[in-house]
């Protein structure tokens, strides 16, 4: 065993018995590199990553390759999900060095003294192919170059460090942050530019590979709802959002048997996904499908939301209370094998009448759409090809019968699929990803009327508070009873946002106190008090090559965008200027980026939208039983700019801004507010709805 045997990351543990002398990132490895003056080979990946597995099998399990690695380098293995701080730095460095995007596995070679990269790439094959040298050739050449050109390497390292520093917003040459004036132009630019990028046939943005981009869809929905107030609803924005979610729901990126979404589609029609299932995709998508059902009443969106929630509760929930991270793309050494079928396999499981509707529905009567790599085996990955009404007409059956047969057949196929060798489960629990799922469950609970989802979201919050809040500070990751690693900006911001959503689903004074603790932690440990915005790492975090202040949405929403959004909303709820001022400073810090390319900053645009036009806030006071019909009525309509908090009459320890909104002796009082300004309370639900 190498030095990974006692780590919490399933990805690192996968490499614990490699012949490579792997270290986790830490002082032991860094000190040895300095002492022996050996360059560092840094390998970053994650457990659900297909090409990470390929490189591991080809190179890291090969004794001859391991011998070169151990002789010439100090080898460090990093789980990008546990250490997004390191991944963020070295992905950006790779982009600067290679002049192209990175990915996983990321392979970087660093100087031993200060961990600055001087060469790198992603996947390298074991033999020269795909236009790339073999990994062993790369190792020998890099080791030789470092030995012969140490001065050149250090000069390049210094230039790279300067380039990284110039990438951060708020430099001295730009307009002073405090004097920046905010306006609505980026909101209009976002709408125009997104309209140019959308695929008007298949939905989504751009060509293959296609990612869901939930923050972009959410912004389009918010934009549409905002224009509806003016009597000129932007129906095209709603169409873009609905088209994308419908095409994804029909495509193979969605699991038509078990529910939930895969990471992305390799083609433009959403047919064949990269089969890994990530918690962080499914939380935001769960919320969006539930909300689009609110908007449209279309049953497809409610079905997908319910099935995705059921998958999360069934397969991703930990008995301890949190949610696991991901399901692997591979099983039995092949990507997608767990999910694909042949017509013969389906016929062996379902009845003839069920097959007669399953085949046209999911393309089993068409040519195969999936080929297992290196096996030359043709298979069928299920996606919707034919609508139910057409199948009913072609088979001369009522639509209700076709639905019943499809549901029965899908249930049989799911039961059969569950007997297969399952993809690997990454069972670590990440604070930030759990927060995204808590938010999704909270929104879906009140939108779909499912109390069980609210219960599960509340249980996850209780778990995080109990297990990942250590000595008053939040931790980033947990596994097998061990919480560790300082929490990042995303952990604090996403969880604060999730708590505000959960408080709107069910009031809990402990959750409000937790939200205040997180908000204060953001201001104390992460805020750039000079230029505004929040650093990705806390003020007392380990010193690294670079400290970033991420403004753009990537695979996850922008930590700065979500932090500012949640702080502003908490500021309105509690009438707390510290939170509102911090949100404004963040907007001003990100203003140059917002102006330059709005589509990459949808999360910050939400903050700007509510800064220019403060959201509606409704505080309801009454007994819990009397509050429920008011809450249900207000939750029925999609209104993302309205927050509704039902505070029971017996709630204790309320902050002043809530305590002064007293409960009546009988019935319910509603306190409508806009930003921090409140109108007179109303005593009937009809009057409250009329004021909204």
CSV table of N, CA, C and O in Angstrom, one decimal, residues 528-608:
chain,number,residue,atom,x,y,z
A,528,UNK,N,-13.5,39.6,0.5
A,528,UNK,CA,-12.5,40.5,0.1
A,528,UNK,C,-12.9,41.9,0.6
A,528,UNK,O,-13.8,42.6,-0.1
A,529,UNK,N,-12.4,42.4,1.7
A,529,UNK,CA,-12.9,43.6,2.3
A,529,UNK,C,-12.4,44.9,1.5
A,529,UNK,O,-12.9,46.0,1.8
A,530,UNK,N,-11.5,44.7,0.6
A,530,UNK,CA,-11.0,45.8,-0.1
A,530,UNK,C,-11.7,46.0,-1.5
A,530,UNK,O,-12.2,47.1,-1.8
A,531,UNK,N,-11.8,44.9,-2.2
A,531,UNK,CA,-12.4,45.0,-3.6
A,531,UNK,C,-13.7,44.4,-3.7
A,531,UNK,O,-14.3,44.4,-4.8
A,532,UNK,N,-14.3,43.8,-2.7
A,532,UNK,CA,-15.6,43.2,-2.7
A,532,UNK,C,-15.5,41.8,-3.3
A,532,UNK,O,-14.5,41.3,-3.8
A,533,UNK,N,-16.6,41.0,-3.0
A,533,UNK,CA,-16.6,39.7,-3.5
A,533,UNK,C,-16.0,38.7,-2.4
A,533,UNK,O,-15.5,39.2,-1.4
A,534,UNK,N,-16.0,37.4,-2.8
A,534,UNK,CA,-15.6,36.4,-1.8
A,534,UNK,C,-14.5,35.5,-2.5
A,534,UNK,O,-14.7,35.1,-3.6
A,535,UNK,N,-13.5,35.3,-1.7
A,535,UNK,CA,-12.5,34.3,-2.2
A,535,UNK,C,-13.0,32.9,-2.1
A,535,UNK,O,-13.9,32.6,-1.3
A,536,UNK,N,-12.5,32.0,-2.9
A,536,UNK,CA,-12.9,30.6,-2.9
A,536,UNK,C,-12.5,29.9,-1.6
A,536,UNK,O,-13.2,29.0,-1.2
A,537,UNK,N,-11.4,30.3,-1.0
A,537,UNK,CA,-10.9,29.7,0.2
A,537,UNK,C,-10.9,30.8,1.3
A,537,UNK,O,-10.8,32.0,1.1
A,538,UNK,N,-11.0,30.3,2.5
A,538,UNK,CA,-11.1,31.1,3.7
A,538,UNK,C,-9.8,31.8,4.0
A,538,UNK,O,-8.7,31.4,3.5
A,539,UNK,N,-9.8,32.9,4.8
A,539,UNK,CA,-8.6,33.6,5.2
A,539,UNK,C,-7.6,32.8,5.9
A,539,UNK,O,-6.4,33.1,5.8
A,540,UNK,N,-8.0,31.7,6.6
A,540,UNK,CA,-7.0,30.9,7.3
A,540,UNK,C,-6.8,29.6,6.6
A,540,UNK,O,-6.3,28.6,7.2
A,541,UNK,N,-7.1,29.5,5.3
A,541,UNK,CA,-6.9,28.3,4.5
A,541,UNK,C,-5.4,28.1,4.2
A,541,UNK,O,-4.6,29.1,4.2
A,542,UNK,N,-5.0,26.9,3.9
A,542,UNK,CA,-3.6,26.6,3.4
A,542,UNK,C,-3.2,27.6,2.3
A,542,UNK,O,-4.0,27.8,1.4
A,543,UNK,N,-2.0,28.1,2.4
A,543,UNK,CA,-1.5,29.0,1.3
A,543,UNK,C,-1.2,28.2,0.1
A,543,UNK,O,-0.4,27.2,0.2
A,544,UNK,N,-1.8,28.5,-1.0
A,544,UNK,CA,-1.6,27.8,-2.3
A,544,UNK,C,-1.0,28.8,-3.3
A,544,UNK,O,-0.8,30.0,-3.1
A,545,UNK,N,-0.7,28.2,-4.5
A,545,UNK,CA,-0.1,29.0,-5.6
A,545,UNK,C,-1.0,30.2,-5.9
A,545,UNK,O,-0.4,31.3,-6.3
A,546,UNK,N,-2.3,30.1,-5.8
A,546,UNK,CA,-3.2,31.2,-6.3
A,546,UNK,C,-4.4,31.1,-5.5
A,546,UNK,O,-4.9,30.0,-5.1
A,547,UNK,N,-5.0,32.3,-5.2
A,547,UNK,CA,-6.3,32.4,-4.5
A,547,UNK,C,-7.3,33.0,-5.4
A,547,UNK,O,-7.2,34.2,-5.7
A,548,UNK,N,-8.3,32.3,-5.8
A,548,UNK,CA,-9.2,32.7,-6.8
A,548,UNK,C,-10.5,33.3,-6.2
A,548,UNK,O,-10.8,33.1,-5.0
A,549,UNK,N,-11.1,34.2,-7.0
A,549,UNK,CA,-12.4,34.8,-6.6
A,549,UNK,C,-13.3,34.5,-7.8
A,549,UNK,O,-13.6,35.4,-8.6
A,550,UNK,N,-13.9,33.3,-7.8
A,550,UNK,CA,-14.7,32.9,-9.0
A,550,UNK,C,-16.0,33.6,-9.1
A,550,UNK,O,-16.8,33.6,-8.2
A,551,UNK,N,-16.2,34.2,-10.3
A,551,UNK,CA,-17.5,35.0,-10.6
A,551,UNK,C,-18.4,34.2,-11.6
A,551,UNK,O,-19.6,34.4,-11.6
A,552,UNK,N,-17.8,33.4,-12.4
A,552,UNK,CA,-18.5,32.8,-13.5
A,552,UNK,C,-19.1,31.4,-13.0
A,552,UNK,O,-18.6,30.7,-12.2
A,553,UNK,N,-20.3,31.1,-13.6
A,553,UNK,CA,-20.9,29.8,-13.5
A,553,UNK,C,-20.1,28.8,-14.3
A,553,UNK,O,-19.7,29.0,-15.4
A,554,UNK,N,-19.8,27.6,-13.7
A,554,UNK,CA,-19.1,26.5,-14.4
A,554,UNK,C,-20.0,25.3,-14.3
A,554,UNK,O,-21.2,25.4,-14.6
A,555,UNK,N,-19.4,24.1,-14.0
A,555,UNK,CA,-20.3,23.0,-13.8
A,555,UNK,C,-21.2,23.2,-12.6
A,555,UNK,O,-22.4,22.8,-12.5
A,556,UNK,N,-20.7,24.0,-11.6
A,556,UNK,CA,-21.5,24.4,-10.4
A,556,UNK,C,-21.8,25.9,-10.6
A,556,UNK,O,-21.1,26.6,-11.3
A,557,UNK,N,-22.9,26.4,-10.0
A,557,UNK,CA,-23.1,27.8,-10.0
A,557,UNK,C,-22.0,28.6,-9.4
A,557,UNK,O,-21.2,28.0,-8.6
A,558,UNK,N,-21.8,29.9,-9.7
A,558,UNK,CA,-20.8,30.7,-9.1
A,558,UNK,C,-21.0,30.8,-7.6
A,558,UNK,O,-22.0,31.2,-7.1
A,559,UNK,N,-19.9,30.5,-6.9
A,559,UNK,CA,-20.0,30.7,-5.4
A,559,UNK,C,-20.3,32.2,-5.0
A,559,UNK,O,-21.0,32.5,-4.1
A,560,UNK,N,-19.7,33.1,-5.8
A,560,UNK,CA,-19.9,34.5,-5.5
A,560,UNK,C,-21.4,34.9,-5.9
A,560,UNK,O,-22.0,35.6,-5.1
A,561,UNK,N,-21.9,34.4,-7.0
A,561,UNK,CA,-23.2,34.7,-7.3
A,561,UNK,C,-24.2,34.1,-6.3
A,561,UNK,O,-25.1,34.9,-5.9
A,562,UNK,N,-24.1,32.9,-5.9
A,562,UNK,CA,-25.0,32.3,-4.9
A,562,UNK,C,-24.8,33.0,-3.5
A,562,UNK,O,-25.8,33.2,-2.8
A,563,UNK,N,-23.6,33.3,-3.2
A,563,UNK,CA,-23.4,33.9,-1.9
A,563,UNK,C,-24.1,35.3,-1.8
A,563,UNK,O,-24.8,35.6,-0.9
A,564,UNK,N,-23.9,36.1,-2.9
A,564,UNK,CA,-24.5,37.4,-2.9
A,564,UNK,C,-26.1,37.3,-3.0
A,564,UNK,O,-26.8,38.1,-2.3
A,565,UNK,N,-26.6,36.4,-3.7
A,565,UNK,CA,-28.0,36.2,-3.8
A,565,UNK,C,-28.6,35.8,-2.5
A,565,UNK,O,-29.6,36.4,-2.0
A,566,UNK,N,-28.0,34.8,-1.8
A,566,UNK,CA,-28.5,34.3,-0.5
A,566,UNK,C,-28.3,35.4,0.6
A,566,UNK,O,-29.2,35.6,1.4
A,567,UNK,N,-27.2,36.1,0.6
A,567,UNK,CA,-27.0,37.1,1.6
A,567,UNK,C,-28.0,38.3,1.4
A,567,UNK,O,-28.6,38.8,2.4
A,568,UNK,N,-28.3,38.7,0.2
A,568,UNK,CA,-29.3,39.7,0.0
A,568,UNK,C,-30.7,39.3,0.4
A,568,UNK,O,-31.4,40.0,1.1
A,569,UNK,N,-31.1,38.0,0.1
A,569,UNK,CA,-32.4,37.6,0.6
A,569,UNK,C,-32.5,37.5,2.1
A,569,UNK,O,-33.5,37.8,2.7
A,570,UNK,N,-31.4,37.0,2.7
A,570,UNK,CA,-31.4,36.9,4.2
A,570,UNK,C,-31.4,38.4,4.7
A,570,UNK,O,-32.0,38.6,5.8
A,571,UNK,N,-30.7,39.3,4.1
A,571,UNK,CA,-30.7,40.7,4.5
A,571,UNK,C,-32.1,41.3,4.4
A,571,UNK,O,-32.5,42.0,5.3
A,572,UNK,N,-32.9,41.0,3.4
A,572,UNK,CA,-34.2,41.5,3.3
A,572,UNK,C,-35.1,40.9,4.4
A,572,UNK,O,-35.9,41.5,5.0
A,573,UNK,N,-34.9,39.6,4.7
A,573,UNK,CA,-35.7,38.9,5.7
A,573,UNK,C,-35.5,39.5,7.1
A,573,UNK,O,-36.4,39.7,7.9
A,574,UNK,N,-34.2,39.7,7.4
A,574,UNK,CA,-33.8,40.1,8.8
A,574,UNK,C,-33.6,41.6,8.9
A,574,UNK,O,-33.2,42.1,9.9
A,575,UNK,N,-33.7,42.3,7.7
A,575,UNK,CA,-33.4,43.8,7.7
A,575,UNK,C,-32.0,44.0,8.2
A,575,UNK,O,-31.8,44.8,9.2
A,576,UNK,N,-31.1,43.3,7.6
A,576,UNK,CA,-29.7,43.4,8.1
A,576,UNK,C,-28.8,44.0,7.0
A,576,UNK,O,-28.5,43.4,6.0
A,577,UNK,N,-28.4,45.3,7.2
A,577,UNK,CA,-27.7,45.9,6.1
A,577,UNK,C,-26.3,45.3,5.8
A,577,UNK,O,-25.8,45.5,4.7
A,578,UNK,N,-25.7,44.6,6.8
A,578,UNK,CA,-24.4,44.0,6.6
A,578,UNK,C,-24.5,43.1,5.4
A,578,UNK,O,-23.5,43.0,4.6
A,579,UNK,N,-25.5,42.3,5.4
A,579,UNK,CA,-25.7,41.3,4.3
A,579,UNK,C,-26.0,41.9,3.0
A,579,UNK,O,-25.4,41.5,1.9
A,580,UNK,N,-26.9,42.9,3.0
A,580,UNK,CA,-27.2,43.6,1.8
A,580,UNK,C,-26.0,44.4,1.2
A,580,UNK,O,-25.8,44.4,0.0
A,581,UNK,N,-25.2,45.0,2.0
A,581,UNK,CA,-24.0,45.7,1.6
A,581,UNK,C,-23.0,44.7,1.0
A,581,UNK,O,-22.4,45.0,0.0
A,582,UNK,N,-22.8,43.6,1.6
A,582,UNK,CA,-21.9,42.6,1.1
A,582,UNK,C,-22.3,42.1,-0.3
A,582,UNK,O,-21.5,41.9,-1.2
A,583,UNK,N,-23.6,41.9,-0.5
A,583,UNK,CA,-24.1,41.5,-1.8
A,583,UNK,C,-23.9,42.5,-2.8
A,583,UNK,O,-23.5,42.2,-4.0
A,584,UNK,N,-24.1,43.8,-2.5
A,584,UNK,CA,-23.8,44.9,-3.4
A,584,UNK,C,-22.4,45.0,-3.8
A,584,UNK,O,-22.0,45.2,-5.0
A,585,UNK,N,-21.5,44.8,-2.8
A,585,UNK,CA,-20.0,44.9,-3.1
A,585,UNK,C,-19.6,43.7,-4.0
A,585,UNK,O,-18.8,43.9,-4.9
A,586,UNK,N,-20.3,42.6,-3.9
A,586,UNK,CA,-20.0,41.5,-4.7
A,586,UNK,C,-20.4,41.8,-6.2
A,586,UNK,O,-19.7,41.5,-7.1
A,587,UNK,N,-21.6,42.3,-6.3
A,587,UNK,CA,-22.0,42.7,-7.7
A,587,UNK,C,-21.1,43.7,-8.3
A,587,UNK,O,-20.7,43.5,-9.5
A,588,UNK,N,-20.6,44.6,-7.5
A,588,UNK,CA,-19.7,45.6,-8.1
A,588,UNK,C,-18.4,45.0,-8.4
A,588,UNK,O,-17.7,45.4,-9.4
A,589,UNK,N,-17.9,44.1,-7.6
A,589,UNK,CA,-16.7,43.4,-7.9
A,589,UNK,C,-16.8,42.6,-9.2
A,589,UNK,O,-15.8,42.5,-10.0
A,590,UNK,N,-17.9,42.0,-9.5
A,590,UNK,CA,-18.1,41.2,-10.7
A,590,UNK,C,-18.6,42.0,-11.9
A,590,UNK,O,-18.8,41.4,-12.9
A,591,UNK,N,-18.8,43.3,-11.7
A,591,UNK,CA,-19.4,44.1,-12.8
A,591,UNK,C,-18.7,44.0,-14.1
A,591,UNK,O,-19.3,43.9,-15.2
A,592,UNK,N,-17.4,44.2,-14.2
A,592,UNK,CA,-16.7,44.1,-15.5
A,592,UNK,C,-17.0,42.7,-16.2
A,592,UNK,O,-17.2,42.7,-17.4
A,593,UNK,N,-16.9,41.6,-15.4
A,593,UNK,CA,-17.2,40.3,-16.0
A,593,UNK,C,-18.7,40.2,-16.5
A,593,UNK,O,-19.0,39.7,-17.5
A,594,UNK,N,-19.6,40.8,-15.7
A,594,UNK,CA,-21.0,40.8,-16.1
A,594,UNK,C,-21.2,41.5,-17.4
A,594,UNK,O,-22.0,41.1,-18.2
A,595,UNK,N,-20.5,42.6,-17.6
A,595,UNK,CA,-20.7,43.4,-18.8
A,595,UNK,C,-20.0,42.7,-20.0
A,595,UNK,O,-20.6,42.8,-21.1
A,596,UNK,N,-18.9,42.1,-19.7
A,596,UNK,CA,-18.2,41.5,-20.8
A,596,UNK,C,-18.9,40.3,-21.4
A,596,UNK,O,-19.0,40.1,-22.6
A,597,UNK,N,-19.4,39.3,-20.6
A,597,UNK,CA,-20.0,38.1,-21.1
A,597,UNK,C,-21.1,37.7,-20.2
A,597,UNK,O,-20.9,36.7,-19.4
A,598,UNK,N,-22.3,38.2,-20.2
A,598,UNK,CA,-23.4,37.9,-19.3
A,598,UNK,C,-23.8,36.4,-19.3
A,598,UNK,O,-24.1,35.9,-18.2
A,599,UNK,N,-23.8,35.7,-20.4
A,599,UNK,CA,-24.2,34.3,-20.3
A,599,UNK,C,-23.4,33.4,-19.4
A,599,UNK,O,-23.9,32.4,-18.9
A,600,UNK,N,-22.2,33.8,-19.1
A,600,UNK,CA,-21.4,33.0,-18.2
A,600,UNK,C,-21.6,33.3,-16.7
A,600,UNK,O,-21.0,32.7,-15.8
A,601,UNK,N,-22.5,34.3,-16.5
A,601,UNK,CA,-22.7,34.8,-15.1
A,601,UNK,C,-24.2,34.9,-14.7
A,601,UNK,O,-24.6,35.8,-14.1
A,602,UNK,N,-24.9,33.8,-15.0
A,602,UNK,CA,-26.3,33.8,-14.8
A,602,UNK,C,-26.6,34.0,-13.3
A,602,UNK,O,-27.6,34.6,-12.9
A,603,UNK,N,-25.8,33.4,-12.4
A,603,UNK,CA,-26.1,33.5,-11.0
A,603,UNK,C,-25.9,34.9,-10.5
A,603,UNK,O,-26.7,35.4,-9.7
A,604,UNK,N,-24.9,35.6,-11.0
A,604,UNK,CA,-24.7,37.0,-10.6
A,604,UNK,C,-25.8,37.9,-11.2
A,604,UNK,O,-26.2,38.9,-10.6
A,605,UNK,N,-26.4,37.5,-12.4
A,605,UNK,CA,-27.5,38.2,-13.0
A,605,UNK,C,-28.7,38.2,-12.1
A,605,UNK,O,-29.5,39.1,-12.0
A,606,UNK,N,-28.9,37.0,-11.5
A,606,UNK,CA,-30.0,36.9,-10.5
A,606,UNK,C,-29.9,37.9,-9.4
A,606,UNK,O,-30.9,38.6,-8.9
A,607,UNK,N,-28.7,38.1,-8.9
A,607,UNK,CA,-28.4,39.1,-7.9
A,607,UNK,C,-28.7,40.5,-8.4
A,607,UNK,O,-29.3,41.3,-7.7
A,608,UNK,N,-28.2,40.8,-9.6
A,608,UNK,CA,-28.4,42.1,-10.2
A,608,UNK,C,-29.9,42.4,-10.4
A,608,UNK,O,-30.4,43.5,-10.1
